[in-house]
PDB file of C-alpha atoms in Angstrom:
ATOM      1  CA  MET A  15     -29.988  23.291 -14.787  1.00 51.00           C
ATOM      2  CA  LYS A  16     -32.448  20.363 -15.178  1.00 67.00           C
ATOM      3  CA  VAL A  17     -31.317  17.035 -13.903  1.00 76.00           C
ATOM      4  CA  SER A  18     -33.293  13.791 -13.157  1.00 90.00           C
ATOM      5  CA  THR A  19     -33.659  11.807 -10.004  1.00 93.00           C
ATOM      6  CA  TRP A  20     -31.611   9.088 -11.518  1.00 95.00           C
ATOM      7  CA  PHE A  21     -28.755  11.449 -12.445  1.00 96.00           C
ATOM      8  CA  VAL A  22     -28.727  12.782  -8.751  1.00 95.00           C
ATOM      9  CA  GLY A  23     -28.704   9.241  -7.454  1.00 96.00           C
ATOM     10  CA  VAL A  24     -25.709   8.105  -9.501  1.00 96.00           C
ATOM     11  CA  ALA A  25     -23.877  11.379  -8.631  1.00 96.00           C
ATOM     12  CA  ALA A  26     -24.550  10.756  -4.903  1.00 96.00           C
ATOM     13  CA  LEU A  27     -23.284   7.123  -5.239  1.00 96.00           C
ATOM     14  CA  PHE A  28     -20.199   8.546  -6.958  1.00 96.00           C
ATOM     15  CA  VAL A  29     -19.478  11.023  -4.156  1.00 96.00           C
ATOM     16  CA  THR A  30     -20.150   8.616  -1.339  1.00 96.00           C
ATOM     17  CA  CYS A  31     -17.692   6.017  -2.843  1.00 94.00           C
ATOM     18  CA  LEU A  32     -14.982   8.759  -2.995  1.00 93.00           C
ATOM     19  CA  ILE A  33     -15.309  10.044   0.545  1.00 92.00           C
ATOM     20  CA  THR A  34     -15.779   6.478   2.079  1.00 92.00           C
ATOM     21  CA  ALA A  35     -12.665   5.191   0.100  1.00 90.00           C
ATOM     22  CA  ASN A  36     -10.663   8.001   1.531  1.00 86.00           C
ATOM     23  CA  ILE A  37     -11.533   7.153   5.164  1.00 87.00           C
ATOM     24  CA  LEU A  38     -11.033   3.456   4.595  1.00 87.00           C
ATOM     25  CA  ALA A  39      -7.552   4.185   2.938  1.00 82.00           C
ATOM     26  CA  VAL A  40      -5.915   4.555   6.437  1.00 81.00           C
ATOM     27  CA  LYS A  41      -6.130   0.821   6.939  1.00 84.00           C
ATOM     28  CA  LEU A  42      -3.717  -1.411   5.132  1.00 80.00           C
ATOM     29  CA  ILE A  43      -4.841  -4.909   4.130  1.00 82.00           C
ATOM     30  CA  SER A  44      -3.053  -7.807   2.627  1.00 81.00           C
ATOM     31  CA  PRO A  45      -5.285  -9.996   0.442  1.00 79.00           C
ATOM     32  CA  LEU A  46      -3.377 -12.878  -1.082  1.00 74.00           C
ATOM     33  CA  GLY A  47      -0.209 -11.423   0.312  1.00 76.00           C
ATOM     34  CA  PHE A  48      -0.546  -8.117  -1.574  1.00 74.00           C
ATOM     35  CA  LEU A  49      -0.263  -4.889   0.473  1.00 76.00           C
ATOM     36  CA  LEU A  50      -3.193  -2.534  -0.429  1.00 80.00           C
ATOM     37  CA  PRO A  51      -5.128   0.284   1.401  1.00 82.00           C
ATOM     38  CA  ALA A  52      -8.561  -0.842   2.450  1.00 85.00           C
ATOM     39  CA  GLY A  53     -10.077   2.027   0.223  1.00 86.00           C
ATOM     40  CA  VAL A  54      -9.668  -0.299  -2.769  1.00 87.00           C
ATOM     41  CA  ILE A  55     -12.780  -2.040  -1.563  1.00 88.00           C
ATOM     42  CA  ILE A  56     -14.935   0.722  -2.744  1.00 91.00           C
ATOM     43  CA  PHE A  57     -12.795   3.369  -4.608  1.00 88.00           C
ATOM     44  CA  PRO A  58     -13.051   1.442  -7.892  1.00 90.00           C
ATOM     45  CA  LEU A  59     -16.821   1.988  -7.733  1.00 92.00           C
ATOM     46  CA  SER A  60     -16.316   5.700  -8.158  1.00 92.00           C
ATOM     47  CA  TYR A  61     -14.800   4.840 -11.543  1.00 93.00           C
ATOM     48  CA  LEU A  62     -17.722   2.515 -12.293  1.00 94.00           C
ATOM     49  CA  PHE A  63     -20.262   5.265 -11.528  1.00 96.00           C
ATOM     50  CA  GLY A  64     -17.983   7.816 -13.384  1.00 95.00           C
ATOM     51  CA  ASP A  65     -18.234   5.557 -16.542  1.00 96.00           C
ATOM     52  CA  VAL A  66     -21.977   5.423 -16.118  1.00 97.00           C
ATOM     53  CA  LEU A  67     -22.286   9.077 -15.898  1.00 97.00           C
ATOM     54  CA  THR A  68     -20.138   9.699 -18.969  1.00 97.00           C
ATOM     55  CA  GLU A  69     -21.648   6.972 -21.035  1.00 97.00           C
ATOM     56  CA  VAL A  70     -25.218   7.996 -20.380  1.00 96.00           C
ATOM     57  CA  TYR A  71     -25.144  11.773 -19.739  1.00 95.00           C
ATOM     58  CA  GLY A  72     -21.907  12.830 -21.291  1.00 95.00           C
ATOM     59  CA  TYR A  73     -18.650  14.485 -20.353  1.00 96.00           C
ATOM     60  CA  ARG A  74     -20.099  17.862 -19.445  1.00 94.00           C
ATOM     61  CA  ALA A  75     -22.467  16.370 -16.739  1.00 94.00           C
ATOM     62  CA  THR A  76     -19.670  14.214 -15.525  1.00 96.00           C
ATOM     63  CA  ARG A  77     -17.269  17.047 -15.210  1.00 96.00           C
ATOM     64  CA  PHE A  78     -19.705  18.748 -12.833  1.00 95.00           C
ATOM     65  CA  VAL A  79     -20.023  15.640 -10.652  1.00 96.00           C
ATOM     66  CA  ILE A  80     -16.163  15.253 -10.563  1.00 97.00           C
ATOM     67  CA  TRP A  81     -15.795  18.857  -9.180  1.00 96.00           C
ATOM     68  CA  LEU A  82     -18.731  18.086  -6.775  1.00 96.00           C
ATOM     69  CA  GLY A  83     -16.967  15.175  -5.484  1.00 95.00           C
ATOM     70  CA  PHE A  84     -13.777  17.239  -5.116  1.00 96.00           C
ATOM     71  CA  PHE A  85     -15.415  19.886  -3.009  1.00 96.00           C
ATOM     72  CA  CYS A  86     -17.415  17.481  -0.960  1.00 95.00           C
ATOM     73  CA  ASN A  87     -14.254  15.640  -0.116  1.00 93.00           C
ATOM     74  CA  LEU A  88     -12.526  18.980   0.776  1.00 94.00           C
ATOM     75  CA  LEU A  89     -15.457  19.757   3.028  1.00 94.00           C
ATOM     76  CA  ALA A  90     -15.136  16.406   4.810  1.00 92.00           C
ATOM     77  CA  VAL A  91     -11.457  16.937   5.269  1.00 91.00           C
ATOM     78  CA  ILE A  92     -11.950  20.415   6.733  1.00 92.00           C
ATOM     79  CA  ALA A  93     -14.625  19.141   9.015  1.00 93.00           C
ATOM     80  CA  PHE A  94     -12.360  16.290  10.277  1.00 91.00           C
ATOM     81  CA  SER A  95      -9.512  18.723  10.765  1.00 91.00           C
ATOM     82  CA  LEU A  96     -11.620  21.146  12.791  1.00 92.00           C
ATOM     83  CA  GLY A  97     -12.920  18.182  14.778  1.00 92.00           C
ATOM     84  CA  GLY A  98      -9.389  17.256  15.628  1.00 90.00           C
ATOM     85  CA  LEU A  99      -8.428  20.641  16.729  1.00 91.00           C
ATOM     86  CA  LEU A 100     -11.368  21.265  19.132  1.00 92.00           C
ATOM     87  CA  PRO A 101     -10.596  20.534  22.751  1.00 91.00           C
ATOM     88  CA  SER A 102     -11.534  16.970  23.835  1.00 90.00           C
ATOM     89  CA  ALA A 103     -14.075  16.395  26.565  1.00 91.00           C
ATOM     90  CA  SER A 104     -12.578  15.226  29.867  1.00 89.00           C
ATOM     91  CA  VAL A 105     -14.281  11.869  29.558  1.00 92.00           C
ATOM     92  CA  TRP A 106     -13.068  11.101  25.953  1.00 89.00           C
ATOM     93  CA  HIS A 107      -9.608   9.582  25.729  1.00 89.00           C
ATOM     94  CA  ASP A 108      -9.325   8.698  22.043  1.00 91.00           C
ATOM     95  CA  GLN A 109      -7.754  11.735  20.430  1.00 90.00           C
ATOM     96  CA  ASN A 110      -4.802   9.809  19.215  1.00 90.00           C
ATOM     97  CA  ALA A 111      -7.101   7.225  17.475  1.00 89.00           C
ATOM     98  CA  TYR A 112      -9.160  10.023  15.998  1.00 88.00           C
ATOM     99  CA  GLN A 113      -6.037  11.666  14.558  1.00 87.00           C
ATOM    100  CA  THR A 114      -4.824   8.275  13.213  1.00 83.00           C
ATOM    101  CA  ILE A 115      -8.102   7.509  11.390  1.00 83.00           C
ATOM    102  CA  LEU A 116      -9.366  10.972  10.288  1.00 85.00           C
ATOM    103  CA  GLY A 117      -6.249  13.067  10.356  1.00 82.00           C
ATOM    104  CA  SER A 118      -4.333  13.682   7.187  1.00 76.00           C
ATOM    105  CA  THR A 119      -0.881  15.134   6.416  1.00 72.00           C
ATOM    106  CA  PRO A 120      -0.557  17.972   3.878  1.00 78.00           C
ATOM    107  CA  LYS A 121       1.360  15.611   1.475  1.00 82.00           C
ATOM    108  CA  THR A 122      -1.217  12.984   1.611  1.00 83.00           C
ATOM    109  CA  LEU A 123      -4.094  15.472   0.991  1.00 87.00           C
ATOM    110  CA  LEU A 124      -2.241  16.965  -1.912  1.00 89.00           C
ATOM    111  CA  ALA A 125      -1.585  13.557  -3.465  1.00 88.00           C
ATOM    112  CA  SER A 126      -5.212  12.517  -2.882  1.00 90.00           C
ATOM    113  CA  PHE A 127      -6.631  15.681  -4.564  1.00 93.00           C
ATOM    114  CA  ILE A 128      -4.324  15.665  -7.591  1.00 95.00           C
ATOM    115  CA  SER A 129      -4.513  11.883  -8.289  1.00 94.00           C
ATOM    116  CA  TYR A 130      -8.308  12.114  -8.093  1.00 95.00           C
ATOM    117  CA  LEU A 131      -8.814  14.937 -10.473  1.00 96.00           C
ATOM    118  CA  VAL A 132      -6.222  13.659 -13.027  1.00 97.00           C
ATOM    119  CA  GLY A 133      -7.511  10.123 -12.835  1.00 96.00           C
ATOM    120  CA  GLU A 134     -11.223  10.889 -13.045  1.00 96.00           C
ATOM    121  CA  PHE A 135     -10.907  13.436 -15.788  1.00 97.00           C
ATOM    122  CA  ALA A 136      -8.686  11.177 -17.777  1.00 97.00           C
ATOM    123  CA  ASN A 137     -11.128   8.373 -17.350  1.00 97.00           C
ATOM    124  CA  SER A 138     -14.167  10.451 -18.455  1.00 97.00           C
ATOM    125  CA  PHE A 139     -12.264  12.104 -21.449  1.00 97.00           C
ATOM    126  CA  ILE A 140     -11.118   8.715 -22.796  1.00 97.00           C
ATOM    127  CA  LEU A 141     -14.463   7.057 -22.461  1.00 97.00           C
ATOM    128  CA  ALA A 142     -16.275   9.957 -24.143  1.00 97.00           C
ATOM    129  CA  LYS A 143     -13.688   9.906 -27.040  1.00 97.00           C
ATOM    130  CA  MET A 144     -13.866   6.074 -27.407  1.00 97.00           C
ATOM    131  CA  LYS A 145     -17.665   6.228 -27.422  1.00 97.00           C
ATOM    132  CA  ILE A 146     -17.411   8.514 -30.504  1.00 97.00           C
ATOM    133  CA  ALA A 147     -14.748   6.342 -32.160  1.00 96.00           C
ATOM    134  CA  THR A 148     -16.736   3.088 -31.613  1.00 95.00           C
ATOM    135  CA  LYS A 149     -20.118   4.728 -32.550  1.00 94.00           C
ATOM    136  CA  GLY A 150     -21.559   3.533 -29.235  1.00 94.00           C
ATOM    137  CA  ARG A 151     -20.594  -0.104 -29.638  1.00 95.00           C
ATOM    138  CA  TRP A 152     -18.597  -2.292 -27.404  1.00 95.00           C
ATOM    139  CA  LEU A 153     -19.179  -0.566 -24.144  1.00 96.00           C
ATOM    140  CA  TRP A 154     -16.762  -2.922 -22.352  1.00 95.00           C
ATOM    141  CA  THR A 155     -13.843  -1.639 -24.355  1.00 96.00           C
ATOM    142  CA  ARG A 156     -14.240   1.950 -23.265  1.00 96.00           C
ATOM    143  CA  THR A 157     -15.202   1.213 -19.575  1.00 95.00           C
ATOM    144  CA  ILE A 158     -12.170  -0.984 -19.205  1.00 95.00           C
ATOM    145  CA  GLY A 159      -9.919   0.979 -21.408  1.00 95.00           C
ATOM    146  CA  SER A 160     -10.681   4.443 -19.675  1.00 96.00           C
ATOM    147  CA  THR A 161     -10.354   2.831 -16.261  1.00 94.00           C
ATOM    148  CA  PHE A 162      -6.992   1.238 -17.287  1.00 95.00           C
ATOM    149  CA  VAL A 163      -5.686   4.712 -17.889  1.00 96.00           C
ATOM    150  CA  GLY A 164      -7.566   6.655 -15.252  1.00 95.00           C
ATOM    151  CA  GLU A 165      -6.659   4.158 -12.496  1.00 93.00           C
ATOM    152  CA  GLY A 166      -3.143   3.919 -13.582  1.00 94.00           C
ATOM    153  CA  LEU A 167      -2.594   7.814 -13.297  1.00 96.00           C
ATOM    154  CA  ASP A 168      -4.414   7.776 -10.033  1.00 93.00           C
ATOM    155  CA  SER A 169      -2.234   5.036  -8.498  1.00 91.00           C
ATOM    156  CA  ALA A 170       1.003   6.423  -9.946  1.00 93.00           C
ATOM    157  CA  ILE A 171       0.457  10.036  -8.779  1.00 94.00           C
ATOM    158  CA  PHE A 172      -0.909   9.171  -5.288  1.00 89.00           C
ATOM    159  CA  ILE A 173       1.741   6.538  -4.354  1.00 88.00           C
ATOM    160  CA  GLY A 174       4.496   8.494  -6.160  1.00 90.00           C
ATOM    161  CA  ILE A 175       3.829  11.645  -4.159  1.00 89.00           C
ATOM    162  CA  VAL A 176       3.270   9.954  -0.819  1.00 84.00           C
ATOM    163  CA  PHE A 177       5.991   7.269  -0.838  1.00 83.00           C
ATOM    164  CA  TRP A 178       8.662   8.681  -3.189  1.00 84.00           C
ATOM    165  CA  SER A 179      10.983   9.491  -0.353  1.00 79.00           C
ATOM    166  CA  ILE A 180       9.980   6.530   1.826  1.00 79.00           C
ATOM    167  CA  LEU A 181      10.026   3.377  -0.390  1.00 80.00           C
ATOM    168  CA  PRO A 182      12.963   2.319  -2.675  1.00 87.00           C
ATOM    169  CA  LEU A 183      12.175   2.438  -6.367  1.00 88.00           C
ATOM    170  CA  PRO A 184      11.372  -1.338  -6.804  1.00 88.00           C
ATOM    171  CA  LEU A 185       8.960  -1.337  -3.964  1.00 85.00           C
ATOM    172  CA  LEU A 186       7.427   1.932  -5.149  1.00 87.00           C
ATOM    173  CA  LEU A 187       6.707   0.470  -8.612  1.00 91.00           C
ATOM    174  CA  THR A 188       5.396  -2.729  -7.027  1.00 88.00           C
ATOM    175  CA  ALA A 189       2.992  -0.822  -4.966  1.00 85.00           C
ATOM    176  CA  ILE A 190       1.741   1.186  -7.998  1.00 90.00           C
ATOM    177  CA  LEU A 191       1.319  -1.914 -10.103  1.00 92.00           C
ATOM    178  CA  THR A 192      -0.349  -3.871  -7.412  1.00 89.00           C
ATOM    179  CA  GLN A 193      -3.083  -1.127  -6.909  1.00 88.00           C
ATOM    180  CA  TRP A 194      -3.360  -0.551 -10.671  1.00 92.00           C
ATOM    181  CA  ILE A 195      -3.879  -4.269 -11.480  1.00 91.00           C
ATOM    182  CA  PHE A 196      -6.367  -4.814  -8.615  1.00 90.00           C
ATOM    183  CA  LYS A 197      -8.539  -1.706  -9.677  1.00 90.00           C
ATOM    184  CA  VAL A 198      -8.648  -2.747 -13.284  1.00 92.00           C
ATOM    185  CA  LEU A 199      -9.526  -6.356 -12.473  1.00 92.00           C
ATOM    186  CA  TYR A 200     -12.301  -4.884 -10.303  1.00 91.00           C
ATOM    187  CA  GLU A 201     -13.609  -2.961 -13.228  1.00 92.00           C
ATOM    188  CA  ILE A 202     -13.563  -6.115 -15.457  1.00 94.00           C
ATOM    189  CA  VAL A 203     -15.426  -8.180 -12.920  1.00 94.00           C
ATOM    190  CA  ALA A 204     -17.964  -5.387 -12.447  1.00 94.00           C
ATOM    191  CA  THR A 205     -18.472  -4.941 -16.281  1.00 95.00           C
ATOM    192  CA  PRO A 206     -21.915  -6.890 -16.388  1.00 95.00           C
ATOM    193  CA  PHE A 207     -23.050  -4.628 -13.393  1.00 95.00           C
ATOM    194  CA  THR A 208     -22.120  -1.568 -15.526  1.00 95.00           C
ATOM    195  CA  TYR A 209     -24.040  -2.941 -18.506  1.00 96.00           C
ATOM    196  CA  VAL A 210     -27.207  -3.281 -16.520  1.00 96.00           C
ATOM    197  CA  ILE A 211     -26.996   0.256 -14.992  1.00 96.00           C
ATOM    198  CA  VAL A 212     -26.257   1.816 -18.412  1.00 97.00           C
ATOM    199  CA  ARG A 213     -28.939  -0.004 -20.239  1.00 97.00           C
ATOM    200  CA  PHE A 214     -31.509   0.878 -17.500  1.00 97.00           C
ATOM    201  CA  LEU A 215     -30.664   4.522 -17.361  1.00 96.00           C
ATOM    202  CA  LYS A 216     -30.617   4.982 -21.124  1.00 96.00           C
ATOM    203  CA  LEU A 217     -34.127   3.452 -21.565  1.00 96.00           C
ATOM    204  CA  ARG A 218     -35.422   5.089 -18.380  1.00 94.00           C
ATOM    205  CA  GLU A 219     -34.053   8.616 -19.171  1.00 93.00           C
ATOM    206  CA  GLY A 220     -34.179   8.529 -22.943  1.00 92.00           C
ATOM    207  CA  VAL A 221     -30.791   9.964 -22.931  1.00 92.00           C
ATOM    208  CA  ASP A 222     -27.547   8.705 -24.633  1.00 94.00           C
ATOM    209  CA  VAL A 223     -25.066  11.647 -25.127  1.00 94.00           C
ATOM    210  CA  TYR A 224     -22.225  11.745 -27.660  1.00 96.00           C
ATOM    211  CA  ASP A 225     -19.733  14.421 -27.051  1.00 96.00           C
ATOM    212  CA  TYR A 226     -19.210  15.667 -30.581  1.00 95.00           C
ATOM    213  CA  GLN A 227     -19.188  19.337 -29.862  1.00 92.00           C
ATOM    214  CA  THR A 228     -18.114  19.186 -26.232  1.00 93.00           C
ATOM    215  CA  ASP A 229     -15.434  21.501 -24.764  1.00 94.00           C
ATOM    216  CA  PHE A 230     -13.218  19.135 -22.765  1.00 95.00           C
ATOM    217  CA  ASN A 231     -11.551  21.756 -20.677  1.00 95.00           C
ATOM    218  CA  PRO A 232     -11.891  20.237 -17.119  1.00 94.00           C
ATOM    219  CA  PHE A 233     -12.168  23.794 -15.646  1.00 91.00           C
ATOM    220  CA  LYS A 234     -15.198  24.922 -17.743  1.00 84.00           C
ATOM    221  CA  LEU A 235     -18.059  23.834 -15.713  1.00 75.00           C
ATOM    222  CA  GLY A 236     -21.286  22.809 -17.613  1.00 54.00           C
ATOM    223  CA  SER A 237     -23.694  20.023 -16.930  1.00 47.00           C
ATOM    224  CA  ARG A 238     -26.535  20.397 -19.472  1.00 52.00           C
ATOM    225  CA  VAL A 239     -27.814  16.972 -20.340  1.00 48.00           C
ATOM    226  CA  GLU A 240     -28.763  16.619 -24.010  1.00 46.00           C
ATOM    227  CA  LYS A 241     -30.991  13.893 -25.533  1.00 45.00           C
ATOM    228  CA  ALA A 242     -29.377  11.914 -28.275  1.00 42.00           C
TER     229      ALA A 242
END
């Protein structure tokens, strides 16, 4: 598999945003009175970089990066869990804090992994299909449109699984809508930034993939980058 330095860089940023957001998510914040996990500070950037990957390199390359992010996140979770299980040194008294920040319940992990895969693959699939339908025009329609669906699925699945038996239905729906709206607005505000990155990479790489013949099966790994 031949990939460029720029592709590796964008993929690394994608994975970093994902793992960082999952760590930040343990803290709840309340901007303008809305209750949100702190992970929303950076998690939408994973969708931005996912948009860039699909727009420039195509669905197949993005599929590889999505699974790379999944397994990197899994590795981080395993490492955090092992760190929590190891006996603490006698001079260290912060085990409870460690577990609070880096520990995860099985239900939360399941929700995180499922929502991530469904949301990211939906985002990439829709963007790739919209690129074909629009013949490469109106980038903003597919970055915002794909994020609208992907982030909506991500928020609904994660919050639904974690809080279904905890929050009453009205609060559950409010939590989903609040995260969904915030993430989509984040994407809208970042659209000029997305344009700059996409334009730079297309010119620098000489690549602009259209997924006419792509197999969109998310489980069929393949990341060959084709020139337009």
